[in-house]
Coordinates of C-alpha atoms in Angstrom, one line a residue:
Chain K
M168 CA 46.9 -36.3 -57.8
N169 CA 44.8 -33.4 -56.7
E170 CA 46.6 -32.9 -53.5
E171 CA 50.0 -33.3 -55.0
R172 CA 49.3 -30.5 -57.4
N173 CA 47.5 -28.3 -54.9
N174 CA 50.4 -27.6 -52.7
G175 CA 50.9 -24.0 -53.7
Q176 CA 53.9 -24.7 -55.9
T177 CA 54.6 -22.5 -58.9
L178 CA 53.8 -24.3 -62.1
L179 CA 54.4 -21.6 -64.6
S180 CA 56.4 -18.4 -64.1
V181 CA 56.6 -15.8 -66.9
R182 CA 59.3 -13.2 -66.5
D183 CA 59.7 -10.0 -68.5
L184 CA 58.3 -11.5 -71.7
H185 CA 58.7 -9.4 -74.8
V186 CA 57.3 -10.4 -78.2
H187 CA 57.7 -8.2 -81.3
Y188 CA 56.6 -9.1 -84.8
S189 CA 56.7 -7.3 -88.1
S190 CA 53.5 -6.5 -89.9
G191 CA 53.2 -4.4 -93.1
G192 CA 56.8 -3.2 -92.7
E193 CA 56.2 -2.0 -89.1
M194 CA 57.6 -3.4 -85.9
V195 CA 54.6 -4.3 -83.7
K196 CA 55.4 -4.4 -80.0
A197 CA 52.7 -6.9 -79.0
V198 CA 54.0 -8.0 -75.6
N199 CA 56.1 -5.6 -73.6
G200 CA 57.6 -7.1 -70.4
V201 CA 54.8 -9.3 -69.1
S202 CA 55.4 -11.2 -65.8
F203 CA 53.1 -13.4 -63.8
D204 CA 53.1 -16.7 -61.8
L205 CA 50.6 -19.5 -61.8
E206 CA 50.4 -21.9 -59.0
Q207 CA 49.5 -25.5 -59.4
G208 CA 45.7 -26.2 -59.6
K209 CA 44.9 -22.5 -59.8
S210 CA 43.4 -20.4 -62.6
L211 CA 44.5 -17.1 -63.9
G212 CA 42.4 -14.8 -66.1
L213 CA 44.1 -12.6 -68.7
V214 CA 41.6 -9.8 -69.5
G215 CA 41.9 -7.1 -72.1
E216 CA 40.5 -5.9 -75.4
T217 CA 41.2 -6.9 -78.9
G218 CA 44.9 -6.4 -79.8
A219 CA 46.0 -6.1 -76.1
G220 CA 48.4 -9.0 -76.7
K221 CA 46.6 -11.7 -74.7
T222 CA 46.7 -14.4 -77.4
T223 CA 50.3 -13.6 -78.3
I224 CA 51.2 -14.3 -74.7
A225 CA 49.5 -17.7 -74.9
K226 CA 51.2 -18.5 -78.2
A227 CA 54.6 -17.5 -76.8
I228 CA 54.1 -20.0 -73.9
L229 CA 53.3 -22.7 -76.4
Q230 CA 55.8 -21.5 -78.9
I231 CA 53.4 -21.5 -81.8
L232 CA 54.1 -18.0 -82.9
P233 CA 54.5 -17.8 -86.7
D234 CA 58.2 -18.0 -87.6
H235 CA 58.1 -15.7 -90.6
S236 CA 56.8 -12.6 -88.8
T237 CA 58.0 -13.1 -85.3
K238 CA 61.1 -10.9 -84.8
L239 CA 61.7 -11.1 -81.1
V240 CA 60.7 -13.4 -78.2
E241 CA 62.6 -12.4 -75.1
G242 CA 62.3 -13.2 -71.4
E243 CA 61.8 -16.3 -69.4
I244 CA 59.0 -18.8 -69.4
S245 CA 59.7 -21.3 -66.6
F246 CA 57.4 -24.3 -66.6
K247 CA 58.0 -26.7 -63.7
G248 CA 61.4 -25.1 -63.1
R249 CA 62.6 -25.4 -66.7
D250 CA 62.9 -22.4 -69.1
I251 CA 60.9 -23.6 -72.0
L252 CA 62.1 -20.7 -74.2
K253 CA 65.5 -22.3 -74.2
I254 CA 64.7 -25.9 -75.1
S255 CA 64.7 -27.3 -78.6
E256 CA 61.7 -27.7 -80.8
Q257 CA 61.8 -31.4 -80.4
E258 CA 61.7 -31.1 -76.6
M259 CA 58.9 -28.6 -76.9
Q260 CA 56.9 -31.1 -78.9
A261 CA 56.9 -33.4 -76.0
V262 CA 55.5 -30.6 -73.8
R263 CA 52.9 -29.3 -76.3
G264 CA 49.6 -31.2 -76.1
K265 CA 50.9 -33.3 -73.3
E266 CA 51.8 -31.0 -70.4
I267 CA 50.5 -27.8 -71.8
S268 CA 47.6 -27.7 -74.2
M269 CA 45.3 -25.0 -75.6
V270 CA 41.7 -24.5 -76.4
F271 CA 41.2 -21.9 -79.2
Q272 CA 38.4 -19.4 -79.5
D273 CA 36.7 -20.6 -82.6
P274 CA 35.8 -24.3 -82.5
M275 CA 34.7 -24.1 -86.2
T276 CA 38.2 -23.5 -87.4
A277 CA 40.2 -25.4 -84.7
L278 CA 39.0 -28.8 -85.8
N279 CA 40.1 -30.6 -88.9
P280 CA 37.0 -30.9 -91.2
V281 CA 38.2 -34.1 -92.9
M282 CA 39.1 -36.1 -89.8
T283 CA 36.5 -37.8 -87.5
V284 CA 36.4 -36.4 -84.0
G285 CA 37.5 -39.7 -82.6
D286 CA 40.7 -39.6 -84.7
Q287 CA 41.4 -36.1 -83.7
I288 CA 41.1 -36.9 -80.0
S289 CA 43.1 -40.1 -80.1
E290 CA 45.9 -38.5 -82.3
G291 CA 47.4 -36.8 -79.3
I292 CA 47.0 -39.8 -77.1
W293 CA 48.9 -42.3 -79.2
R294 CA 51.6 -39.7 -80.1
H295 CA 52.3 -38.8 -76.5
Q296 CA 51.6 -41.9 -74.5
K297 CA 53.1 -44.6 -76.8
V298 CA 50.0 -46.7 -76.7
S299 CA 48.3 -48.7 -79.5
K300 CA 45.8 -46.9 -81.7
A301 CA 43.1 -49.2 -80.4
A302 CA 43.9 -48.2 -76.8
A303 CA 44.0 -44.6 -77.8
R304 CA 40.6 -44.9 -79.4
Q305 CA 39.2 -46.4 -76.1
E306 CA 40.7 -43.4 -74.3
A307 CA 39.2 -41.1 -76.8
I308 CA 35.7 -42.6 -76.2
K309 CA 36.3 -42.0 -72.5
M310 CA 37.2 -38.3 -73.1
L311 CA 34.2 -37.8 -75.3
E312 CA 32.0 -39.0 -72.6
T313 CA 33.8 -36.9 -70.0
V314 CA 32.8 -33.8 -72.0
G315 CA 29.2 -35.0 -72.3
I316 CA 29.0 -36.3 -75.8
S317 CA 27.6 -39.8 -76.4
R318 CA 30.1 -42.5 -77.5
D319 CA 28.3 -43.4 -80.7
R320 CA 29.3 -40.0 -82.2
I321 CA 33.0 -40.9 -82.2
D322 CA 33.1 -41.6 -85.9
E323 CA 31.3 -38.4 -86.9
Y324 CA 32.9 -35.4 -88.6
P325 CA 33.0 -31.9 -87.1
H326 CA 30.3 -30.5 -89.4
Q327 CA 27.9 -32.9 -87.8
F328 CA 28.2 -31.2 -84.5
S329 CA 26.8 -27.9 -83.2
G330 CA 29.0 -25.0 -82.0
G331 CA 28.8 -26.0 -78.4
M332 CA 29.5 -29.6 -79.1
K333 CA 32.5 -28.7 -81.3
Q334 CA 34.0 -26.7 -78.4
R335 CA 33.5 -29.8 -76.2
V336 CA 35.4 -31.8 -78.7
V337 CA 38.2 -29.2 -78.7
I338 CA 38.3 -29.4 -74.9
A339 CA 38.4 -33.2 -75.1
I340 CA 41.4 -33.0 -77.4
A341 CA 43.1 -30.5 -75.1
L342 CA 42.5 -32.6 -72.0
A343 CA 43.2 -36.0 -73.6
C344 CA 46.7 -36.3 -72.1
S345 CA 45.6 -34.8 -68.8
P346 CA 47.9 -31.7 -69.2
E347 CA 49.1 -29.9 -66.1
L348 CA 48.3 -26.5 -67.8
L349 CA 45.4 -25.7 -70.0
I350 CA 45.4 -22.4 -71.9
A351 CA 41.9 -21.5 -73.0
D352 CA 41.7 -18.6 -75.4
E353 CA 38.2 -17.1 -75.4
P354 CA 36.7 -20.6 -75.1
T355 CA 33.1 -19.4 -74.9
T356 CA 33.1 -16.2 -77.0
A357 CA 31.6 -17.9 -80.0
L358 CA 28.9 -19.6 -78.0
D359 CA 25.5 -18.7 -76.8
V360 CA 25.0 -17.9 -73.1
T361 CA 23.3 -21.1 -72.1
I362 CA 25.9 -23.2 -73.9
Q363 CA 28.7 -20.9 -72.4
A364 CA 27.4 -21.8 -69.0
Q365 CA 27.6 -25.5 -69.9
V366 CA 31.2 -25.2 -71.2
L367 CA 32.5 -23.1 -68.3
D368 CA 31.0 -25.6 -65.8
L369 CA 32.7 -28.4 -67.7
I370 CA 36.1 -26.6 -67.5
K371 CA 35.7 -26.0 -63.8
E372 CA 34.7 -29.5 -63.1
L373 CA 37.6 -31.0 -65.0
K374 CA 40.0 -28.6 -63.4
K375 CA 38.8 -29.8 -60.0
K376 CA 38.9 -33.4 -60.9
H377 CA 42.3 -33.5 -62.5
G378 CA 44.0 -30.6 -60.6
T379 CA 44.7 -28.9 -64.0
S380 CA 46.0 -25.3 -63.8
L381 CA 44.2 -22.9 -66.1
I382 CA 45.0 -19.7 -68.0
L383 CA 41.8 -18.2 -69.3
I384 CA 42.0 -15.5 -71.9
T385 CA 38.9 -13.4 -72.3
H386 CA 37.5 -9.9 -72.8
D387 CA 34.6 -10.8 -70.6
L388 CA 34.9 -9.8 -66.9
G389 CA 31.9 -12.0 -66.1
V390 CA 33.7 -15.1 -67.3
V391 CA 36.7 -14.3 -65.2
A392 CA 34.5 -13.7 -62.1
D393 CA 33.0 -17.1 -62.7
T394 CA 36.1 -19.1 -63.4
C395 CA 39.3 -17.6 -62.1
D396 CA 41.3 -17.3 -58.8
R397 CA 43.6 -14.5 -60.0
V398 CA 43.3 -11.9 -62.7
A399 CA 45.7 -9.9 -64.8
V400 CA 44.5 -7.0 -66.8
I401 CA 46.4 -6.5 -70.0
Y402 CA 46.7 -3.2 -71.9
A403 CA 49.0 -2.6 -74.9
G404 CA 51.0 -5.7 -74.2
E405 CA 51.6 -5.0 -70.5
V406 CA 50.1 -6.1 -67.2
V407 CA 48.5 -3.0 -65.8
E408 CA 46.9 -4.6 -62.8
I409 CA 47.2 -8.0 -61.3
G410 CA 45.8 -9.6 -58.1
S411 CA 43.4 -12.1 -56.7
L412 CA 39.8 -12.0 -58.0
E413 CA 38.7 -10.2 -54.8
E414 CA 41.5 -7.7 -54.9
V415 CA 40.9 -6.7 -58.5
F416 CA 37.1 -7.0 -58.6
D417 CA 36.4 -5.3 -55.2
H418 CA 39.1 -2.7 -55.5
P419 CA 39.8 -2.1 -59.2
T420 CA 42.6 0.5 -59.1
H421 CA 44.1 1.1 -62.5
P422 CA 42.1 3.7 -64.4
Y423 CA 41.8 1.3 -67.3
T424 CA 40.4 -1.5 -65.1
I425 CA 38.0 1.0 -63.5
G426 CA 37.0 2.1 -67.1
L427 CA 36.4 -1.5 -68.1
F428 CA 34.0 -2.0 -65.2
G429 CA 32.2 1.2 -65.9
A430 CA 31.7 0.4 -69.6
I431 CA 29.7 -2.8 -68.9
P432 CA 25.9 -2.5 -68.6
D433 CA 25.1 -3.9 -65.2
M434 CA 22.4 -6.6 -65.0
Y435 CA 21.3 -5.6 -61.5
K436 CA 21.7 -1.8 -61.5
D437 CA 19.9 0.9 -63.3
V438 CA 22.4 3.2 -65.0
N439 CA 21.2 5.8 -67.4
R440 CA 24.4 6.3 -69.2
L441 CA 27.4 4.0 -69.5
S442 CA 30.8 5.5 -69.0
P443 CA 32.8 4.5 -72.0
I444 CA 36.6 4.8 -72.0
A445 CA 37.4 7.7 -74.4
G446 CA 39.5 7.1 -77.4
L447 CA 41.1 4.0 -78.7
P448 CA 43.9 1.6 -77.7
P449 CA 47.3 2.8 -78.9
N450 CA 48.8 1.4 -82.1
P451 CA 51.3 -1.3 -80.9
A452 CA 53.7 -0.2 -83.7
A453 CA 53.9 3.3 -82.3
L454 CA 53.4 3.2 -78.5
P455 CA 53.4 6.5 -76.7
E456 CA 56.1 7.6 -74.3
G457 CA 55.2 7.3 -70.6
C458 CA 52.1 5.4 -69.6
Y459 CA 50.5 3.7 -72.6
F460 CA 47.0 4.4 -71.2
A461 CA 47.7 8.1 -70.5
P462 CA 46.2 9.4 -73.8
R463 CA 42.8 7.9 -72.8
C464 CA 43.1 8.4 -69.0
P465 CA 40.9 10.9 -67.3
H466 CA 43.5 11.4 -64.5
A467 CA 46.6 11.7 -66.7
T468 CA 49.2 14.4 -65.8
E469 CA 52.3 15.7 -67.6
R470 CA 54.3 13.2 -65.5
C471 CA 52.2 10.3 -66.8
R472 CA 53.0 11.2 -70.3
S473 CA 56.8 11.1 -69.8
V474 CA 57.4 8.5 -67.1
H475 CA 56.7 4.8 -67.7
S476 CA 55.6 3.4 -64.4
G477 CA 56.6 -0.1 -63.1
L478 CA 54.2 -2.6 -61.6
E479 CA 54.0 -1.8 -57.8
R480 CA 52.4 -3.6 -55.0
I481 CA 49.5 -1.8 -53.3
T482 CA 48.3 -4.5 -50.9
G483 CA 48.8 -8.3 -50.4
T484 CA 49.2 -9.7 -53.9
H485 CA 47.6 -6.8 -55.7
F486 CA 49.9 -4.9 -58.1
V487 CA 49.2 -1.8 -60.2
R488 CA 51.1 0.0 -62.9
C489 CA 50.1 3.6 -62.3
I490 CA 52.2 6.4 -60.9
K491 CA 49.2 8.3 -59.6
N492 CA 48.2 5.4 -57.3
Q493 CA 51.7 5.0 -56.1
Q494 CA 51.9 8.7 -55.1
E495 CA 48.6 8.6 -53.3
G496 CA 49.8 5.5 -51.6
Chain A
M48 CA -2.9 3.2 -82.6
A49 CA 0.4 1.5 -82.2
F50 CA 3.4 2.9 -84.2
L51 CA 4.4 -0.5 -85.5
E52 CA 2.2 -3.5 -85.2
I53 CA 2.9 -7.0 -86.4
E54 CA 0.3 -9.8 -86.3
H55 CA 0.9 -13.5 -86.7
L56 CA 4.0 -12.9 -88.8
K57 CA 5.6 -16.0 -90.3
K58 CA 8.8 -16.4 -92.3
Y59 CA 9.6 -19.9 -93.7
F60 CA 12.5 -20.8 -95.8
P61 CA 12.5 -23.9 -98.0
S62 CA 15.4 -26.3 -97.5
P63 CA 16.3 -29.7 -98.9
R64 CA 15.2 -31.3 -95.6
G65 CA 11.9 -29.4 -95.2
M66 CA 10.5 -26.0 -94.2
V67 CA 12.7 -24.0 -91.9
H68 CA 10.3 -22.2 -89.5
A69 CA 12.5 -19.2 -88.9
V70 CA 9.7 -17.0 -87.6
D71 CA 6.6 -18.7 -86.6
D72 CA 3.5 -16.8 -85.7
V73 CA 4.9 -13.8 -83.9
S74 CA 2.8 -10.8 -82.9
F75 CA 3.8 -7.6 -81.1
S76 CA 3.5 -3.8 -81.2
I77 CA 5.9 -1.0 -80.5
E78 CA 4.9 2.5 -79.4
K79 CA 6.5 5.6 -80.9
G80 CA 9.9 6.6 -79.3
K81 CA 10.2 3.3 -77.5
T82 CA 12.7 0.5 -77.8
L83 CA 11.7 -3.1 -78.1
G84 CA 14.4 -5.6 -77.2
L85 CA 14.3 -8.9 -79.1
V86 CA 16.4 -11.5 -77.3
G87 CA 17.3 -15.1 -77.9
E88 CA 20.1 -17.3 -78.9
S89 CA 21.6 -17.9 -82.3
G90 CA 19.2 -19.4 -84.7
C91 CA 16.0 -18.4 -82.8
G92 CA 14.9 -16.2 -85.7
K93 CA 15.4 -12.8 -84.2
S94 CA 17.4 -11.3 -87.1
T95 CA 15.1 -12.8 -89.6
L96 CA 12.2 -11.2 -87.8
G97 CA 13.9 -7.8 -87.9
R98 CA 14.7 -8.2 -91.6
T99 CA 11.2 -9.3 -92.5
I100 CA 9.6 -6.3 -90.8
I101 CA 11.7 -3.8 -92.9
H102 CA 11.1 -5.9 -96.0
L103 CA 14.6 -7.1 -96.6
L104 CA 12.8 -10.4 -96.7
D105 CA 9.2 -11.1 -97.8
S106 CA 7.0 -12.5 -95.1
T107 CA 5.3 -15.9 -95.6
D108 CA 2.2 -14.9 -93.7
G109 CA 0.9 -12.3 -91.3
V110 CA 0.3 -8.6 -91.3
I111 CA 2.8 -5.6 -90.7
R112 CA 1.2 -2.3 -89.9
F113 CA 3.3 0.9 -89.8
E114 CA 1.7 4.0 -88.4
G115 CA -1.7 2.4 -88.8
E116 CA -1.2 1.5 -92.5
D117 CA -1.0 -2.1 -93.7
V118 CA 2.4 -2.3 -95.3
T119 CA 2.7 -6.1 -95.6
H120 CA 2.8 -6.1 -99.4
P121 CA 4.0 -2.7 -100.6
N122 CA 4.4 -1.9 -104.3
K123 CA 7.7 -0.6 -105.5
Q124 CA 6.9 3.0 -105.1
K125 CA 5.5 2.5 -101.6
L126 CA 8.5 0.3 -100.6
R127 CA 10.8 3.2 -101.6
K128 CA 8.9 5.6 -99.4
L129 CA 8.8 3.0 -96.6
R130 CA 12.6 2.5 -96.7
E131 CA 13.1 6.2 -96.0
N132 CA 11.3 5.6 -92.8
M133 CA 12.6 2.2 -91.8
Q134 CA 16.3 1.5 -91.6
I135 CA 18.7 -1.1 -90.3
I136 CA 22.1 -1.1 -88.6
F137 CA 23.9 -4.5 -89.0
Q138 CA 26.0 -6.4 -86.6
D139 CA 29.2 -6.5 -88.6
P140 CA 30.5 -3.0 -89.5
Y141 CA 33.3 -4.7 -91.5
S142 CA 31.1 -6.3 -94.1
S143 CA 28.2 -3.8 -94.2
L144 CA 30.2 -1.0 -95.7
N145 CA 31.3 -0.8 -99.3
P146 CA 35.1 -1.0 -99.2
R147 CA 35.4 1.1 -102.4
L148 CA 33.5 4.1 -101.2
T149 CA 34.9 6.7 -98.9
I150 CA 33.1 7.6 -95.7
Q151 CA 31.7 10.7 -97.3
E152 CA 30.5 8.8 -100.4
T153 CA 28.9 6.2 -98.2
I154 CA 26.9 8.8 -96.3
L155 CA 26.1 10.8 -99.4
E156 CA 24.5 7.8 -101.2
P157 CA 21.1 7.8 -99.5
L158 CA 21.1 11.6 -99.6
K159 CA 21.6 11.6 -103.4
L160 CA 19.0 8.9 -104.0
S161 CA 16.4 10.8 -102.0
K162 CA 16.7 13.8 -104.2
R163 CA 15.8 15.9 -101.1
F164 CA 19.0 18.0 -101.3
D165 CA 20.5 20.2 -104.0
K166 CA 24.1 19.8 -105.0
D167 CA 25.3 22.6 -102.7
S168 CA 23.7 21.4 -99.6
L169 CA 24.6 17.7 -100.1
E170 CA 28.0 17.9 -98.6
K171 CA 26.9 20.1 -95.8
E172 CA 24.3 17.6 -94.9
A173 CA 26.9 14.8 -95.0
D174 CA 29.1 16.8 -92.6
R175 CA 26.2 17.3 -90.3
L176 CA 25.5 13.6 -90.2
M177 CA 29.2 12.8 -89.5
E178 CA 29.2 15.2 -86.6
M179 CA 26.0 13.8 -85.3
A180 CA 27.4 10.3 -85.3
G181 CA 30.7 11.5 -83.7
I182 CA 33.0 10.9 -86.7
E183 CA 35.9 13.3 -86.9
K184 CA 35.9 15.4 -90.2
R185 CA 39.4 14.2 -91.0
F186 CA 37.9 10.8 -91.9
R187 CA 35.8 12.3 -94.7
L188 CA 37.9 10.9 -97.4
S189 CA 39.1 7.7 -95.6
Y190 CA 38.0 4.2 -96.7
P191 CA 36.4 1.8 -94.3
H192 CA 39.5 -0.4 -93.9
E193 CA 41.3 2.6 -92.4
L194 CA 38.8 2.8 -89.6
D195 CA 38.4 0.8 -86.4
G196 CA 35.2 -1.2 -85.6
G197 CA 33.7 1.5 -83.4
R198 CA 34.1 4.3 -86.0
R199 CA 32.8 2.0 -88.8
Q200 CA 29.7 1.3 -86.8
R201 CA 29.3 5.1 -86.4
V202 CA 29.4 5.4 -90.2
C203 CA 26.7 2.7 -90.5
I204 CA 24.6 4.7 -88.0
A205 CA 25.2 8.0 -89.9
R206 CA 24.1 6.2 -93.2
A207 CA 21.1 4.6 -91.6
L208 CA 19.9 8.0 -90.1
A209 CA 20.7 10.0 -93.2
L210 CA 17.1 10.4 -94.3
M211 CA 15.8 10.7 -90.8
P212 CA 13.9 7.4 -90.6
K213 CA 11.3 7.0 -87.9
F214 CA 12.1 3.3 -87.2
V215 CA 15.4 1.6 -87.0
V216 CA 16.2 -2.1 -86.6
C217 CA 19.4 -2.4 -84.7
D218 CA 20.6 -6.0 -85.4
E219 CA 23.3 -6.8 -82.8
P220 CA 25.0 -3.4 -83.4
V221 CA 27.5 -3.7 -80.6
S222 CA 28.2 -7.5 -80.5
A223 CA 31.3 -7.2 -82.7
L224 CA 32.8 -4.3 -80.6
D225 CA 35.1 -4.3 -77.6
V226 CA 33.4 -3.3 -74.3
S227 CA 34.8 0.2 -74.1
I228 CA 33.7 0.9 -77.6
Q229 CA 30.4 -0.9 -77.1
A230 CA 29.5 1.6 -74.4
Q231 CA 30.3 4.6 -76.7
I232 CA 27.9 3.2 -79.4
L233 CA 25.1 2.4 -76.9
N234 CA 25.3 5.9 -75.6
L235 CA 25.2 7.3 -79.1
L236 CA 22.1 5.3 -80.0
M237 CA 20.3 6.4 -76.9
D238 CA 21.2 10.1 -77.4
L239 CA 20.0 10.0 -81.0
Q240 CA 16.7 8.4 -79.9
D241 CA 16.2 11.2 -77.4
E242 CA 17.0 13.8 -79.9
Y243 CA 15.0 12.6 -82.9
G244 CA 12.3 10.5 -81.2
L245 CA 13.4 7.3 -83.0
T246 CA 11.8 4.0 -82.4
Y247 CA 14.1 1.0 -82.2
L248 CA 13.8 -2.7 -82.6
F249 CA 16.9 -3.8 -80.8
V250 CA 18.0 -7.4 -81.7
T251 CA 20.6 -8.9 -79.4
H252 CA 21.7 -12.0 -77.6
D253 CA 23.1 -9.9 -74.8
L254 CA 20.6 -9.5 -71.9
S255 CA 22.6 -6.9 -70.1
V256 CA 22.7 -4.7 -73.2
V257 CA 19.0 -5.1 -73.7
R258 CA 18.2 -4.3 -70.1
H259 CA 20.1 -1.1 -70.6
I260 CA 18.5 0.1 -73.8
S261 CA 15.0 -1.3 -74.0
T262 CA 11.7 -0.3 -72.6
D263 CA 10.1 -3.7 -73.5
I264 CA 11.5 -7.1 -74.2
C265 CA 10.4 -10.1 -76.3
V266 CA 12.2 -13.4 -75.6
M267 CA 12.3 -15.8 -78.6
Y268 CA 13.0 -19.4 -78.8
L269 CA 13.1 -21.3 -82.1
G270 CA 11.0 -18.9 -84.1
Q271 CA 8.4 -18.3 -81.4
M272 CA 7.9 -15.8 -78.7
V273 CA 8.0 -17.3 -75.3
E274 CA 7.7 -14.3 -73.0
T275 CA 7.1 -10.5 -73.4
C276 CA 6.7 -7.7 -70.9
P277 CA 8.2 -4.4 -69.9
T278 CA 12.0 -4.7 -69.3
K279 CA 11.8 -3.9 -65.6
E280 CA 9.2 -6.5 -65.1
L281 CA 11.2 -9.2 -66.9
F282 CA 14.3 -8.6 -64.7
A283 CA 12.2 -8.5 -61.6
H284 CA 10.4 -11.7 -62.2
S285 CA 10.5 -13.8 -65.4
Y286 CA 8.0 -16.7 -65.7
H287 CA 9.0 -18.8 -68.6
P288 CA 11.5 -21.6 -67.8
Y289 CA 13.6 -20.6 -70.9
T290 CA 13.8 -17.0 -69.8
Q291 CA 14.8 -18.1 -66.3
A292 CA 17.5 -20.3 -67.7
L293 CA 18.8 -17.5 -70.0
L294 CA 18.9 -15.0 -67.1
S295 CA 20.6 -17.5 -64.8
A296 CA 23.3 -18.2 -67.4
I297 CA 24.4 -14.6 -67.5
L298 CA 27.7 -14.1 -65.8
T299 CA 28.0 -11.0 -63.6
V300 CA 31.1 -9.2 -62.4
D301 CA 29.7 -9.1 -58.9
I302 CA 31.8 -11.8 -57.3
H303 CA 29.9 -11.8 -54.1
K304 CA 26.5 -12.5 -55.7
K305 CA 26.6 -16.3 -56.1
K306 CA 23.5 -17.4 -57.8
E307 CA 22.0 -20.7 -58.6
R308 CA 22.6 -21.5 -62.2
M309 CA 19.9 -23.3 -64.1
L310 CA 21.8 -25.5 -66.5
L311 CA 19.9 -26.6 -69.6
K312 CA 20.2 -30.0 -71.0
G313 CA 21.3 -30.3 -74.7
E314 CA 21.1 -27.7 -77.3
I315 CA 18.6 -25.9 -79.5
N316 CA 16.7 -28.3 -81.8
S317 CA 16.2 -28.0 -85.5
P318 CA 13.8 -25.4 -86.8
I319 CA 13.0 -27.6 -89.8
N320 CA 9.4 -28.9 -89.6
P321 CA 9.2 -28.6 -85.8
K322 CA 6.8 -30.8 -83.9
P323 CA 3.7 -29.1 -82.5
G324 CA 3.6 -27.9 -79.0
C325 CA 6.2 -26.1 -76.9
R326 CA 9.6 -26.0 -78.7
F327 CA 11.5 -25.6 -75.5
A328 CA 10.0 -28.8 -74.0
P329 CA 12.9 -31.2 -75.0
R330 CA 15.3 -29.0 -72.8
C331 CA 12.8 -28.0 -70.2
P332 CA 13.1 -29.4 -66.7
Y333 CA 9.4 -29.1 -66.1
A334 CA 8.2 -30.6 -69.4
T335 CA 5.3 -33.1 -69.3
E336 CA 2.9 -34.7 -71.8
E337 CA 0.8 -31.6 -71.9
C338 CA 3.6 -29.6 -73.4
H339 CA 3.1 -31.3 -76.8
Q340 CA 0.0 -29.3 -77.4
E341 CA 0.0 -25.9 -79.0
I342 CA 0.4 -23.2 -76.3
P343 CA -0.5 -19.6 -77.2
L344 CA 1.0 -16.6 -75.5
H345 CA -1.3 -15.7 -72.6
E346 CA -1.4 -12.8 -70.1
V347 CA -0.2 -13.9 -66.7
E348 CA -0.1 -10.5 -65.2
P349 CA -1.2 -7.2 -66.7
G350 CA 1.2 -6.6 -69.6
H351 CA 3.2 -9.8 -69.0
F352 CA 2.6 -12.5 -71.6
V353 CA 4.0 -16.1 -71.3
A354 CA 3.7 -19.1 -73.5
C355 CA 4.0 -22.0 -71.1
C356 CA 1.3 -24.4 -69.9
H357 CA 2.9 -24.9 -66.5
V358 CA 3.6 -21.3 -65.8
K359 CA 1.2 -21.2 -62.8
E360 CA 2.7 -24.3 -61.0
I361 CA 6.3 -23.4 -61.8
N362 CA 6.0 -19.9 -60.4
Q363 CA 3.3 -20.6 -57.8
L364 CA 1.0 -17.9 -59.2

């Protein structure tokens, strides 16, 4: 299975995705023309700060955006060659949880408090795989052990588990039907560092074993460095820089990416002052003209404030959305 | 004379299943103008310790000395005076501001209570504090919900520093903020320390933040201190197996520095009526029978204290 999936074929291709929703009478432009590809068996990190639109992208892929407030979902999301934005809800139900599944940030709220963890893991299995409930339970026990929880805890309720264990249960649910694509939204943000290390190692191991492709959403560049092959930096609902881990981490090029790296206290270097990014992210209901980052950018010129740059290749698979870099070549 | 000294401090909470040993026999001292970083994972008692020191919680046992004076059990009058000198900045700037007070009212509150200022100079002082914390004047009459997390935390800082305290407990002050904002607040705290000679107890789970801001570090595990030394020393060579695991679990952005990760088994155990001996033993790869005995913190190298009975063998000292 591993080889089959590891042949460099594109599993997911997102093209020019736009998502707008209404909030408090305003039109919020959460995602503004996002495009990226994900190859089979690979992992892509989506990095950005609160409100950058990372989670909205994930929800758009799974089509779980709230109906009442979502005003526009446009573009193409091609999964195994099929545009899943165009299929019916019924067809999508067969994809969701089986071919694409998601791990949410907060394991405390992602689990149903009045259902045993065993029932929660086997629910997806018997729904998608048309097996008996007894067989699904056997499978659930196997999943529980895969994520490192003893089988005799299968009939316990979420409140009987610690935070790290709950996140393992959430991962077990997500991986129960061996999906081809796992979307993990800040899977370790709510966890302590030593538990974070355990959970990330588990995700990497399962990815290797089953050839699962991964989209990892995080604000933590360290998590990306540890887990991802490619990285896309998201700012104000746009990809501002995308490339392989080496391309982006060794040669961060967009001023926002450079700013992010400068703002992190380094474990191995003595820096007297951190260099924060001045100002705040723009209000997605009132995005500026020109480059969205220009109001905070130390290099911004008049042109930056009027021209909205496209994503341009600088080397290999490394793309940046900044007119200054394109001019300098 | 140390600026702040605590000796054998304990804080227990009763619970239906027994005594929660949140802080169990912790001693340390901080020199004036320095920052002590208190690190550990959730539930290790670091916040409780911070709150007990500034008397938001009453200690169960032990001594707290502030500027040489025993302040463990202050009377009402003394406590009031003490609070002017000891302040706290909380983790969550969303829940630690009164939603019905404007920014100016929030900052004025401690000033009014202190009775140090007359009516005319009150607002001037509030303006000065806002400027000091980097809050634009236009937010004077705004309410907390109109501000983003970074600005709210600035308001909390302005409020905490209103009466020019000498000692401030910073309880995870940047954990709820985005990285770019986090750096702004860390820089502000360091600038204020330089300018006013403040002493900080900086409570955090984030070792890279603590390395940046602290002069000394205490590592806590389940209510006890396991290792303490100057910051530089800890990052150069840590001796306690828990500290080593903690350090190895930190993810770095340097993709070429592949390091061995020391994975810990299991999770933190319960702080309710803990068994005697090393509390880290159930997760420790080096644990033996000996670890079930009480192990006090002892000096391994000058200024470097570790609570581990196998410290010599593990580190080949």
